[in-house]
Tab-separated table of C-alpha atoms and ligand atoms in Angstrom:
chain	number	residue	atom	x	y	z
A	1	MET	CA	114.743	104.050	120.705
A	2	ASP	CA	111.767	101.968	121.741
A	3	MET	CA	112.519	98.243	121.798
A	4	GLN	CA	109.526	97.089	123.840
A	5	ALA	CA	107.770	93.993	122.596
A	6	PRO	CA	104.023	94.549	122.414
A	7	PRO	CA	101.906	91.543	123.342
A	8	GLY	CA	101.541	88.978	120.586
A	9	HIS	CA	104.692	89.998	118.686
A	10	GLY	CA	107.283	87.338	118.019
A	11	SER	CA	110.297	89.641	117.922
A	12	ALA	CA	111.136	92.907	119.654
A	13	ARG	CA	109.309	95.956	118.362
A	14	LEU	CA	111.729	98.318	116.667
A	15	VAL	CA	110.968	102.013	116.281
A	16	PRO	CA	113.911	103.561	114.465
A	17	PRO	CA	114.757	107.154	115.421
A	18	VAL	CA	113.517	110.185	113.470
A	19	PRO	CA	114.264	113.892	113.906
A	20	ALA	CA	111.791	115.640	116.199
A	21	PRO	CA	109.310	117.636	114.093
A	22	PRO	CA	108.924	121.358	114.808
A	23	GLU	CA	106.109	122.072	117.263
A	24	GLN	CA	104.477	124.609	115.006
A	25	GLU	CA	104.233	125.552	111.366
A	26	LEU	CA	107.571	127.172	110.371
A	27	PRO	CA	107.727	130.784	109.173
A	28	THR	CA	108.614	131.195	105.476
A	29	LEU	CA	112.385	131.629	105.662
A	30	ARG	CA	112.835	128.756	108.068
A	31	PHE	CA	110.545	126.663	105.888
A	32	ILE	CA	112.752	127.349	102.832
A	33	ALA	CA	115.869	126.591	104.868
A	34	ALA	CA	114.345	123.253	105.935
A	35	MET	CA	113.543	122.436	102.280
A	36	ARG	CA	117.213	122.858	101.420
A	37	VAL	CA	118.594	120.887	104.321
A	38	ASN	CA	115.977	118.387	105.450
A	39	GLY	CA	112.433	118.469	104.102
A	40	ILE	CA	111.217	116.280	106.975
A	41	LEU	CA	111.579	119.330	109.202
A	42	CYS	CA	109.116	121.301	107.056
A	43	TRP	CA	106.190	119.592	108.796
A	44	PRO	CA	105.020	119.984	112.383
A	45	ALA	CA	103.750	116.956	114.298
A	46	SER	CA	100.135	117.842	113.401
A	47	ALA	CA	100.894	117.116	109.709
A	48	TYR	CA	100.983	113.396	110.541
A	49	ASP	CA	97.266	113.509	111.374
A	50	ALA	CA	95.956	115.937	108.772
A	51	PRO	CA	94.338	114.828	105.487
A	52	LEU	CA	94.975	118.159	103.750
A	53	ARG	CA	97.196	121.084	104.690
A	54	ARG	CA	97.696	124.442	103.075
A	55	ARG	CA	100.132	127.282	103.476
A	56	ARG	CA	100.961	130.383	101.506
A	57	LEU	CA	104.368	130.605	99.880
A	58	PHE	CA	105.367	133.549	97.681
A	59	GLY	CA	101.803	134.493	96.817
A	60	ARG	CA	100.647	131.010	95.933
A	61	THR	CA	98.963	128.318	97.941
A	62	ARG	CA	100.829	125.155	98.627
A	63	PHE	CA	98.667	122.137	99.447
A	64	THR	CA	99.946	118.985	101.076
A	65	VAL	CA	97.667	116.045	100.415
A	66	SER	CA	97.724	113.005	102.744
A	67	ASP	CA	94.303	111.457	102.239
A	68	PRO	CA	94.214	108.371	99.969
A	69	ASP	CA	91.082	109.528	98.077
A	70	LEU	CA	92.558	112.968	97.479
A	71	VAL	CA	95.867	111.388	96.440
A	72	ARG	CA	94.020	109.292	93.887
A	73	HIS	CA	92.238	112.386	92.647
A	74	VAL	CA	95.507	114.272	92.063
A	75	LEU	CA	97.635	111.424	90.692
A	76	VAL	CA	95.030	109.462	88.742
A	77	ASP	CA	91.513	110.868	88.241
A	78	ASN	CA	92.557	114.432	87.473
A	79	ALA	CA	96.232	113.761	86.683
A	80	ALA	CA	96.054	115.859	83.504
A	81	ASN	CA	95.567	118.970	85.655
A	82	TYR	CA	98.820	118.463	87.571
A	83	ALA	CA	102.212	118.999	85.941
A	84	ARG	CA	105.822	118.979	87.109
A	85	THR	CA	106.710	122.105	89.123
A	86	PRO	CA	109.007	124.808	87.694
A	87	ILE	CA	111.558	124.125	90.424
A	88	THR	CA	111.681	120.421	89.526
A	89	ILE	CA	112.313	121.315	85.900
A	90	ARG	CA	114.883	123.955	86.817
A	91	LEU	CA	116.842	121.563	89.017
A	92	LEU	CA	116.585	118.425	86.905
A	93	ARG	CA	116.667	119.560	83.289
A	94	PRO	CA	120.439	120.250	83.265
A	95	MET	CA	120.955	116.607	84.181
A	96	LEU	CA	118.041	114.896	82.439
A	97	GLY	CA	117.488	117.049	79.358
A	98	ASP	CA	114.102	116.221	77.882
A	99	GLY	CA	114.002	112.651	79.203
A	100	LEU	CA	110.877	110.925	80.503
A	101	LEU	CA	110.958	112.224	84.059
A	102	ILE	CA	110.461	115.897	83.245
A	103	SER	CA	108.815	115.892	79.823
A	104	GLU	CA	105.108	116.719	79.547
A	105	GLY	CA	102.144	116.377	77.220
A	106	THR	CA	102.544	114.737	73.810
A	107	ALA	CA	106.321	114.446	74.134
A	108	TRP	CA	105.874	112.576	77.425
A	109	ARG	CA	103.149	110.270	75.995
A	110	HIS	CA	105.361	109.353	73.021
A	111	GLN	CA	108.317	108.603	75.314
A	112	ARG	CA	106.300	106.618	77.826
A	113	ARG	CA	104.683	104.422	75.132
A	114	THR	CA	108.051	103.863	73.485
A	115	LEU	CA	109.891	103.024	76.701
A	116	ALA	CA	107.243	100.846	78.379
A	117	PRO	CA	108.260	97.503	76.746
A	118	ALA	CA	111.844	97.885	78.033
A	119	PHE	CA	110.551	97.869	81.638
A	120	THR	CA	108.076	94.996	81.750
A	121	PRO	CA	108.801	92.249	84.307
A	122	ARG	CA	109.917	90.028	81.401
A	123	ALA	CA	112.406	92.601	80.161
A	124	VAL	CA	113.641	92.993	83.747
A	125	GLU	CA	114.429	89.257	83.836
A	126	THR	CA	117.066	89.749	81.139
A	127	LEU	CA	118.839	92.246	83.438
A	128	VAL	CA	118.972	89.962	86.506
A	129	PRO	CA	122.418	88.437	85.701
A	130	HIS	CA	123.906	91.959	85.772
A	131	ILE	CA	122.341	92.603	89.192
A	132	LEU	CA	123.667	89.340	90.614
A	133	SER	CA	127.188	89.638	89.249
A	134	ALA	CA	127.569	93.243	90.449
A	135	SER	CA	126.184	92.358	93.924
A	136	ASP	CA	128.484	89.358	94.340
A	137	GLU	CA	131.505	91.359	93.244
A	138	ALA	CA	130.588	94.164	95.653
A	139	ALA	CA	130.308	91.671	98.532
A	140	ALA	CA	133.644	90.075	97.619
A	141	ALA	CA	135.301	93.506	97.393
A	142	LEU	CA	134.102	94.293	100.933
A	143	GLU	CA	135.759	91.235	102.448
A	144	GLY	CA	139.240	92.775	102.766
A	145	PRO	CA	138.100	96.092	104.273
A	146	ALA	CA	135.606	94.298	106.562
A	147	ALA	CA	138.375	92.077	107.938
A	148	ARG	CA	140.388	95.192	108.812
A	149	GLY	CA	137.644	97.130	110.649
A	150	PRO	CA	134.414	99.100	110.327
A	151	VAL	CA	133.319	99.925	106.772
A	152	ASP	CA	131.440	102.771	105.130
A	153	LEU	CA	128.619	100.641	103.774
A	154	PHE	CA	126.761	103.590	102.256
A	155	ALA	CA	129.667	104.410	99.946
A	156	ALA	CA	129.867	100.736	98.963
A	157	LEU	CA	126.107	100.567	98.280
A	158	GLN	CA	126.212	103.762	96.207
A	159	ARG	CA	128.997	102.246	94.118
A	160	LEU	CA	127.007	99.030	93.801
A	161	ALA	CA	123.820	100.818	92.693
A	162	LEU	CA	125.785	102.827	90.140
A	163	GLU	CA	127.548	99.703	88.951
A	164	ILE	CA	124.186	97.962	88.474
A	165	ALA	CA	122.827	101.011	86.635
A	166	GLY	CA	125.935	101.025	84.400
A	167	ARG	CA	125.904	97.301	83.654
A	168	THR	CA	122.182	97.070	83.028
A	169	MET	CA	122.417	100.081	80.744
A	170	PHE	CA	125.666	99.331	78.903
A	171	SER	CA	126.598	95.683	79.697
A	172	VAL	CA	129.999	96.886	80.774
A	173	GLY	CA	131.290	97.566	84.245
A	174	MET	CA	131.872	101.122	85.381
A	175	ALA	CA	135.602	100.580	85.978
A	176	ARG	CA	136.479	103.031	83.228
A	177	HIS	CA	133.834	105.749	83.661
A	178	GLY	CA	132.552	105.191	87.203
A	179	ASP	CA	134.779	107.753	88.907
A	180	ARG	CA	133.895	110.558	86.543
A	181	LEU	CA	130.223	109.644	86.633
A	182	ARG	CA	130.309	109.767	90.429
A	183	SER	CA	132.064	113.107	90.483
A	184	PHE	CA	129.489	114.622	88.094
A	185	LEU	CA	126.654	113.401	90.282
A	186	GLU	CA	128.270	114.499	93.521
A	187	ALA	CA	129.192	117.939	92.208
A	188	TYR	CA	125.662	118.522	90.960
A	189	ALA	CA	123.969	117.275	94.131
A	190	ALA	CA	126.227	119.366	96.376
A	191	ARG	CA	125.355	122.746	94.865
A	192	LEU	CA	123.492	123.088	91.578
A	193	GLY	CA	120.888	120.444	92.436
A	194	ARG	CA	119.729	122.297	95.569
A	195	PRO	CA	117.002	124.927	95.411
A	196	HIS	CA	118.307	128.427	96.061
A	197	LEU	CA	115.962	131.240	97.050
A	198	THR	CA	116.314	132.876	93.617
A	199	ASP	CA	115.366	129.555	91.979
A	200	LEU	CA	112.060	129.726	93.805
A	201	LEU	CA	111.397	133.393	93.073
A	202	VAL	CA	112.548	133.877	89.467
A	203	PRO	CA	110.228	132.510	86.749
A	204	LEU	CA	111.644	129.619	84.743
A	205	ARG	CA	111.951	131.645	81.538
A	206	PHE	CA	114.622	133.881	83.144
A	207	ALA	CA	118.057	132.453	83.933
A	208	THR	CA	119.256	132.830	87.535
A	209	PRO	CA	123.037	132.965	88.165
A	210	LEU	CA	122.838	129.332	89.206
A	211	ASP	CA	121.011	128.509	85.952
A	212	ARG	CA	124.046	129.787	84.046
A	213	ALA	CA	126.303	127.516	86.076
A	214	ARG	CA	123.861	124.665	85.424
A	215	ALA	CA	124.035	125.294	81.674
A	216	ARG	CA	127.843	125.077	81.801
A	217	PHE	CA	127.555	121.883	83.789
A	218	ARG	CA	125.191	120.459	81.172
A	219	ARG	CA	127.687	120.993	78.351
A	220	ASP	CA	130.316	118.884	80.127
A	221	TRP	CA	127.798	116.294	81.251
A	222	VAL	CA	126.375	115.763	77.748
A	223	ALA	CA	129.884	115.415	76.297
A	224	PHE	CA	130.679	112.838	78.952
A	225	LEU	CA	127.513	110.798	78.283
A	226	ASP	CA	128.158	110.858	74.529
A	227	GLN	CA	131.637	109.527	75.210
A	228	VAL	CA	130.350	106.682	77.384
A	229	ILE	CA	127.798	105.687	74.731
A	230	ALA	CA	130.435	105.850	71.974
A	231	ASP	CA	132.823	103.679	74.022
A	232	ARG	CA	130.127	101.119	74.670
A	233	ASP	CA	129.285	100.957	70.948
A	234	GLN	CA	132.950	100.529	70.027
A	235	GLY	CA	133.288	97.684	72.479
A	236	GLN	CA	130.481	95.689	70.836
A	237	ASP	CA	131.892	92.398	69.727
A	238	GLY	CA	129.128	91.328	67.379
A	239	ARG	CA	128.417	88.083	69.195
A	240	HIS	CA	125.120	89.369	70.485
A	241	GLN	CA	123.876	90.838	67.250
A	242	GLY	CA	120.109	91.028	67.099
A	243	GLU	CA	119.698	90.087	70.739
A	244	ALA	CA	119.105	92.756	73.383
A	245	ARG	CA	121.627	92.368	76.161
A	246	ASP	CA	121.105	95.607	78.042
A	247	LEU	CA	118.846	98.611	78.422
A	248	LEU	CA	120.670	100.590	75.771
A	249	ASP	CA	119.876	97.895	73.198
A	250	LEU	CA	116.260	97.884	74.355
A	251	LEU	CA	116.009	101.691	74.157
A	252	ARG	CA	117.583	101.761	70.700
A	253	ALA	CA	115.182	99.135	69.425
A	254	ALA	CA	112.181	100.848	71.028
A	255	ARG	CA	109.517	102.218	68.666
A	256	ASP	CA	106.413	104.209	69.462
A	257	PRO	CA	103.618	101.644	68.923
A	258	GLU	CA	101.365	104.372	67.494
A	259	THR	CA	103.755	106.167	65.137
A	260	GLY	CA	106.643	103.714	64.651
A	261	ARG	CA	109.103	106.457	65.590
A	262	GLY	CA	112.266	105.609	67.557
A	263	PHE	CA	114.562	107.917	69.558
A	264	SER	CA	117.123	110.267	68.014
A	265	HIS	CA	120.638	110.204	69.446
A	266	GLU	CA	119.902	113.207	71.683
A	267	GLU	CA	116.667	111.684	72.922
A	268	LEU	CA	118.381	108.393	73.623
A	269	ARG	CA	121.123	110.148	75.576
A	270	ASP	CA	118.566	112.024	77.701
A	271	GLN	CA	116.782	108.737	78.483
A	272	VAL	CA	120.102	107.162	79.464
A	273	ALA	CA	120.811	110.056	81.844
A	274	THR	CA	117.253	109.845	83.202
A	275	MET	CA	117.388	106.125	83.924
A	276	ILE	CA	120.799	106.286	85.566
A	277	LEU	CA	119.810	109.221	87.706
A	278	ALA	CA	116.296	108.141	88.622
A	279	GLY	CA	117.449	104.635	89.393
A	280	HIS	CA	120.706	104.609	91.249
A	281	GLU	CA	120.465	106.928	94.256
A	282	THR	CA	116.934	105.736	95.079
A	283	THR	CA	118.180	102.143	95.148
A	284	ALA	CA	121.347	103.002	97.103
A	285	VAL	CA	119.376	104.693	99.894
A	286	THR	CA	116.858	101.824	99.988
A	287	LEU	CA	119.703	99.351	100.516
A	288	LEU	CA	121.388	101.532	103.140
A	289	TRP	CA	118.169	101.919	105.156
A	290	ALA	CA	117.445	98.207	104.847
A	291	CYS	CA	120.920	97.366	106.212
A	292	THR	CA	120.537	99.958	108.990
A	293	LEU	CA	117.196	98.442	110.038
A	294	LEU	CA	118.486	94.874	109.823
A	295	ALA	CA	121.468	95.776	112.019
A	296	LEU	CA	118.928	96.868	114.658
A	297	ALA	CA	116.731	93.796	114.130
A	298	PRO	CA	119.020	90.712	114.239
A	299	GLU	CA	116.172	88.183	114.071
A	300	THR	CA	114.788	89.780	110.948
A	301	GLN	CA	118.270	89.851	109.486
A	302	ALA	CA	118.684	86.123	110.212
A	303	ALA	CA	115.444	85.436	108.316
A	304	VAL	CA	116.726	87.412	105.301
A	305	ALA	CA	120.029	85.493	105.417
A	306	ALA	CA	118.172	82.177	105.625
A	307	GLU	CA	116.215	83.102	102.500
A	308	SER	CA	119.299	84.043	100.489
A	309	GLY	CA	119.732	80.485	99.193
A	310	HIS	CA	116.143	80.309	97.913
A	311	VAL	CA	114.926	81.378	94.490
A	312	GLU	CA	111.715	82.911	95.852
A	313	LYS	CA	112.358	85.656	98.394
A	314	PRO	CA	109.009	86.852	99.781
A	315	PHE	CA	110.442	87.851	103.160
A	316	THR	CA	113.394	89.811	101.746
A	317	ARG	CA	111.008	91.574	99.401
A	318	ALA	CA	108.730	92.427	102.346
A	319	VAL	CA	111.767	93.887	104.157
A	320	ILE	CA	112.466	96.088	101.122
A	321	GLU	CA	108.833	97.200	100.911
A	322	GLU	CA	108.703	98.010	104.615
A	323	THR	CA	112.033	99.848	104.328
A	324	MET	CA	110.573	101.994	101.546
A	325	ARG	CA	107.523	102.681	103.723
A	326	LEU	CA	109.638	103.998	106.598
A	327	TYR	CA	112.219	105.721	104.367
A	328	PRO	CA	110.557	106.410	101.022
A	329	PRO	CA	113.495	107.208	98.713
A	330	ALA	CA	111.421	109.733	96.741
A	331	PHE	CA	110.335	111.875	99.594
A	332	VAL	CA	107.823	114.158	97.863
A	333	LEU	CA	105.848	114.115	94.638
A	334	ALA	CA	105.469	117.741	93.637
A	335	ARG	CA	102.879	119.078	91.204
A	336	ARG	CA	101.696	122.437	89.873
A	337	ALA	CA	98.000	122.914	89.097
A	338	LEU	CA	97.368	123.877	85.475
A	339	GLY	CA	93.673	124.688	85.935
A	340	SER	CA	91.335	125.165	88.878
A	341	ASP	CA	90.244	122.223	90.985
A	342	ARG	CA	88.574	121.392	94.279
A	343	LEU	CA	90.232	119.361	97.011
A	344	ALA	CA	88.001	118.468	99.960
A	345	GLY	CA	86.080	121.719	99.672
A	346	GLU	CA	89.191	123.877	99.154
A	347	THR	CA	89.774	125.725	95.889
A	348	VAL	CA	92.973	125.030	93.973
A	349	ARG	CA	93.928	127.847	91.593
A	350	PRO	CA	96.117	127.620	88.489
A	351	GLY	CA	99.768	127.855	89.553
A	352	ASP	CA	99.162	126.532	93.074
A	353	SER	CA	101.414	123.756	94.168
A	354	VAL	CA	100.148	120.384	95.345
A	355	THR	CA	102.550	118.138	97.205
A	356	ILE	CA	102.053	114.513	98.081
A	357	SER	CA	104.655	113.232	100.469
A	358	PRO	CA	105.201	109.485	100.694
A	359	TRP	CA	107.061	110.289	103.926
A	360	LEU	CA	103.957	111.809	105.573
A	361	LEU	CA	101.565	109.316	104.025
A	362	HIS	CA	103.616	106.295	105.096
A	363	ARG	CA	103.768	107.490	108.704
A	364	HIS	CA	100.275	108.918	108.878
A	365	ARG	CA	98.555	108.211	112.202
A	366	GLY	CA	95.193	107.561	110.606
A	367	LEU	CA	96.389	105.186	107.890
A	368	TRP	CA	98.731	102.714	109.564
A	369	ARG	CA	98.777	100.597	112.676
A	370	ASP	CA	101.900	101.471	114.713
A	371	PRO	CA	103.169	103.678	111.841
A	372	ASP	CA	106.719	104.303	113.087
A	373	ALA	CA	107.533	100.647	113.842
A	374	PHE	CA	109.534	98.435	111.471
A	375	ASP	CA	107.323	95.437	110.682
A	376	PRO	CA	107.964	93.648	107.371
A	377	ALA	CA	105.015	91.306	108.122
A	378	ARG	CA	102.716	94.070	106.793
A	379	PHE	CA	103.926	93.139	103.319
A	380	LEU	CA	104.000	89.344	103.588
A	381	PRO	CA	101.645	87.305	101.423
A	382	GLY	CA	98.430	86.794	103.378
A	383	ALA	CA	98.695	90.040	105.386
A	384	PRO	CA	95.752	92.471	105.029
A	385	PRO	CA	96.307	94.371	101.774
A	386	VAL	CA	98.059	97.724	102.067
A	387	PRO	CA	95.743	100.507	100.826
A	388	ARG	CA	96.922	101.471	97.313
A	389	PHE	CA	96.931	105.215	97.797
A	390	ALA	CA	98.449	105.153	101.281
A	391	TYR	CA	101.666	103.490	100.063
A	392	LEU	CA	103.455	105.311	97.271
A	393	PRO	CA	107.175	104.551	97.108
A	394	PHE	CA	106.884	104.559	93.322
A	395	GLY	CA	104.086	107.109	92.964
A	396	ALA	CA	100.846	106.195	91.175
A	397	GLY	CA	98.841	106.934	88.058
A	398	PRO	CA	100.188	107.661	84.585
A	399	ARG	CA	103.501	108.973	85.968
A	400	VAL	CA	104.145	106.023	88.252
A	401	CYS	CA	107.826	104.982	88.305
A	402	ILE	CA	108.556	103.180	85.058
A	403	GLY	CA	111.426	101.357	86.772
A	404	ALA	CA	109.361	100.034	89.723
A	405	ALA	CA	109.516	96.334	88.785
A	406	PHE	CA	113.207	96.635	88.020
A	407	ALA	CA	113.936	98.515	91.251
A	408	LEU	CA	112.077	96.023	93.464
A	409	THR	CA	113.891	93.096	91.858
A	410	GLU	CA	117.218	94.879	92.089
A	411	ALA	CA	116.888	95.906	95.729
A	412	THR	CA	115.572	92.484	96.807
A	413	LEU	CA	118.361	90.564	95.061
A	414	ALA	CA	121.155	92.922	96.105
A	415	LEU	CA	120.054	92.902	99.764
A	416	SER	CA	119.728	89.128	99.699
A	417	ARG	CA	123.251	88.690	98.328
A	418	ILE	CA	124.841	91.093	100.795
A	419	VAL	CA	123.042	89.791	103.885
A	420	GLY	CA	123.670	86.228	102.709
A	421	HIS	CA	127.375	87.058	102.581
A	422	PHE	CA	127.839	89.083	105.788
A	423	ARG	CA	126.283	89.478	109.199
A	424	ILE	CA	125.725	93.224	109.485
A	425	GLU	CA	126.128	95.141	112.727
A	426	ARG	CA	126.602	98.783	113.557
A	427	ALA	CA	130.130	99.725	114.660
A	428	ASP	CA	128.915	102.575	116.904
A	429	ALA	CA	125.756	103.648	118.685
A	430	ARG	CA	125.150	106.973	116.926
A	431	PRO	CA	121.556	106.999	115.629
A	432	VAL	CA	121.133	107.329	111.869
A	433	LEU	CA	118.534	109.988	111.151
A	434	PRO	CA	116.796	110.586	107.829
A	435	ALA	CA	117.534	113.853	106.018
A	436	ALA	CA	115.485	114.419	102.878
A	437	VAL	CA	116.394	116.778	100.065
A	438	VAL	CA	115.370	114.988	96.886
A	439	THR	CA	115.852	111.507	98.252
A	440	THR	CA	115.640	110.370	101.871
A	441	GLN	CA	119.301	110.171	102.830
A	442	PRO	CA	121.031	109.155	106.084
A	443	ASP	CA	122.301	112.223	108.001
A	444	HIS	CA	125.791	110.667	108.067
A	445	ALA	CA	127.472	107.614	106.602
A	446	PRO	CA	127.270	105.126	109.492
A	447	ALA	CA	130.104	102.692	110.201
A	448	PHE	CA	129.190	99.001	110.034
A	449	ARG	CA	130.924	95.848	111.163
A	450	LEU	CA	130.572	93.081	108.597
A	451	THR	CA	131.312	89.463	109.509
A	452	ARG	CA	131.540	86.839	106.809
A	453	ARG	CA	128.870	84.155	107.250
A	454	MET	CA	130.241	80.641	107.009
B	1	LIG	C1	113.930	102.150	94.827
B	1	LIG	C2	114.063	102.693	93.638
B	1	LIG	C3	113.129	103.704	93.028
B	1	LIG	C4	112.182	104.507	93.615
B	1	LIG	C5	111.799	104.569	95.084
B	1	LIG	C6	111.578	105.304	92.576
B	1	LIG	C7	110.552	106.207	92.777
B	1	LIG	C8	109.912	106.912	91.769
B	1	LIG	C9	108.766	107.762	91.953
B	1	LIG	C10	108.079	108.044	93.281
B	1	LIG	C11	108.413	108.264	90.743
B	1	LIG	C12	107.221	109.176	90.441
B	1	LIG	C13	107.559	110.616	90.607
B	1	LIG	C14	106.341	111.520	90.465
B	1	LIG	O1	105.221	111.058	90.280
B	1	LIG	O2	106.544	112.724	90.564
B	1	LIG	C15	109.361	107.762	89.791
B	1	LIG	C16	109.366	108.068	88.462
B	1	LIG	C17	110.302	107.595	87.580
B	1	LIG	N1	111.258	106.630	87.830
B	1	LIG	FE1	111.628	105.711	89.575
B	1	LIG	N2	112.164	104.977	91.388
B	1	LIG	C18	113.104	104.005	91.620
B	1	LIG	C19	113.889	103.383	90.688
B	1	LIG	C20	113.882	103.666	89.330
B	1	LIG	C21	114.679	102.982	88.340
B	1	LIG	C22	115.595	101.795	88.625
B	1	LIG	C23	114.443	103.606	87.141
B	1	LIG	C24	114.983	103.324	85.781
B	1	LIG	C25	115.803	102.397	85.441
B	1	LIG	C26	113.484	104.667	87.418
B	1	LIG	C27	113.008	105.535	86.458
B	1	LIG	C28	111.978	106.440	86.680
B	1	LIG	C29	111.477	107.334	85.627
B	1	LIG	C30	111.999	107.454	84.220
B	1	LIG	C31	110.405	108.053	86.199
B	1	LIG	C32	109.542	109.100	85.521
B	1	LIG	C33	108.306	108.452	84.953
B	1	LIG	C34	107.381	109.441	84.256
B	1	LIG	O3	107.374	110.616	84.613
B	1	LIG	O4	106.654	108.996	83.359
B	1	LIG	N3	113.161	104.661	88.745
B	1	LIG	N4	110.258	106.920	90.445
């Protein structure tokens, strides 16, 4: 780890460790193996300089785009030509049904228009009390374990993110359903959510053996979600009638501004699953990486703690933004070309895959000064603006994350509460390395020492 202070820097320069990239382009089978275990290892060092890369995979070309103008072309200017990939649909549909994340075309447009008002910054404000209460309770619950010894902060942050997702969605804590929800998510992520070779080779219209297991999983999952929604509706006490108190109320009240149509029960349930899934793991890893970085950067951590008593939190927010630059929770945006296109003189054919990796883009040698160093000042008010299409933690264009405003508020407030409550240090010296499958995870759950601040 490089802790040298370059001239002119107030605090020590911190370059957190990353796995060494392969020296050369990997052969196909090793490339697939890397995709399953750690997507970061799919790219050789030269990928961090290249604007556009291509490789052949199973008879199709796979482009990796890391040039801001080309990114804008794919995600915005010609977005209609780029759809979700079959593997994304195969892996996510059993969990998300036909919710916003994987729907396409008219169905997607209807859903996006209908859902948008529930995610404006004003709507997010109504959810802030849930974020604060869950964060304070999580900090209080850590006091006992922290007094006894090192704690598994990642597990605590995953519980917190799920608790926030549950409360913002249903207004009730996850005490009753949290354990089952967690075991569904863990079981899916451990096996069915990972791409198997047959998933890549067999067209979507044919079921692979894993697809049959996924269908069985979906039956249980849907029954579980229906139960949670029914329990929440039973628990309504009538005091809040007419007033939206959580996301479920907002989603129920939502109407397509063009057609006046609302969601059916099944559609509502798929949106609930989508929001819980899209929102909680991404936030949990953001918080874990932020804590890991702050444990290595005590002065930065002190500045976050000092800000915890303030209403405005520009520095804490900059720490979150810089954390998502170094460890973008959504590690690739994957697309399939519907029609032909041209990218920097190369021909894209229908069916080719086009990948944009926030990971590569955020550490690209040509786009950032000192790309591997942790420096929240890049995101402080007054700093030179960050180029829009070089920084994509939430994607861009019509399919940009609908929960971005919510997620930024959530992560900033939760980090502020936790760091305001505890001084965070690592309990051992083992480096925490990123391992990306769908999200950018830590390679192990690091042990932390938490000391209550007076
Ligand atoms: C730190 C937290 C989060 C990160 C980094 C993140 C990242 C992203 C990214 C990169 C995309 C675009 C994917 C693509 O273009 O292929 C996306 C889409 C989406 N996100 Fe998030 N997200 C976060 C939190 C949330 C939350 C809290 C919610 C909901 C409550 C949410 C709901 C969604 C949905 C529904 C989509 C699909 C939008 C569409 O296809 O129209 N996300 N997210």
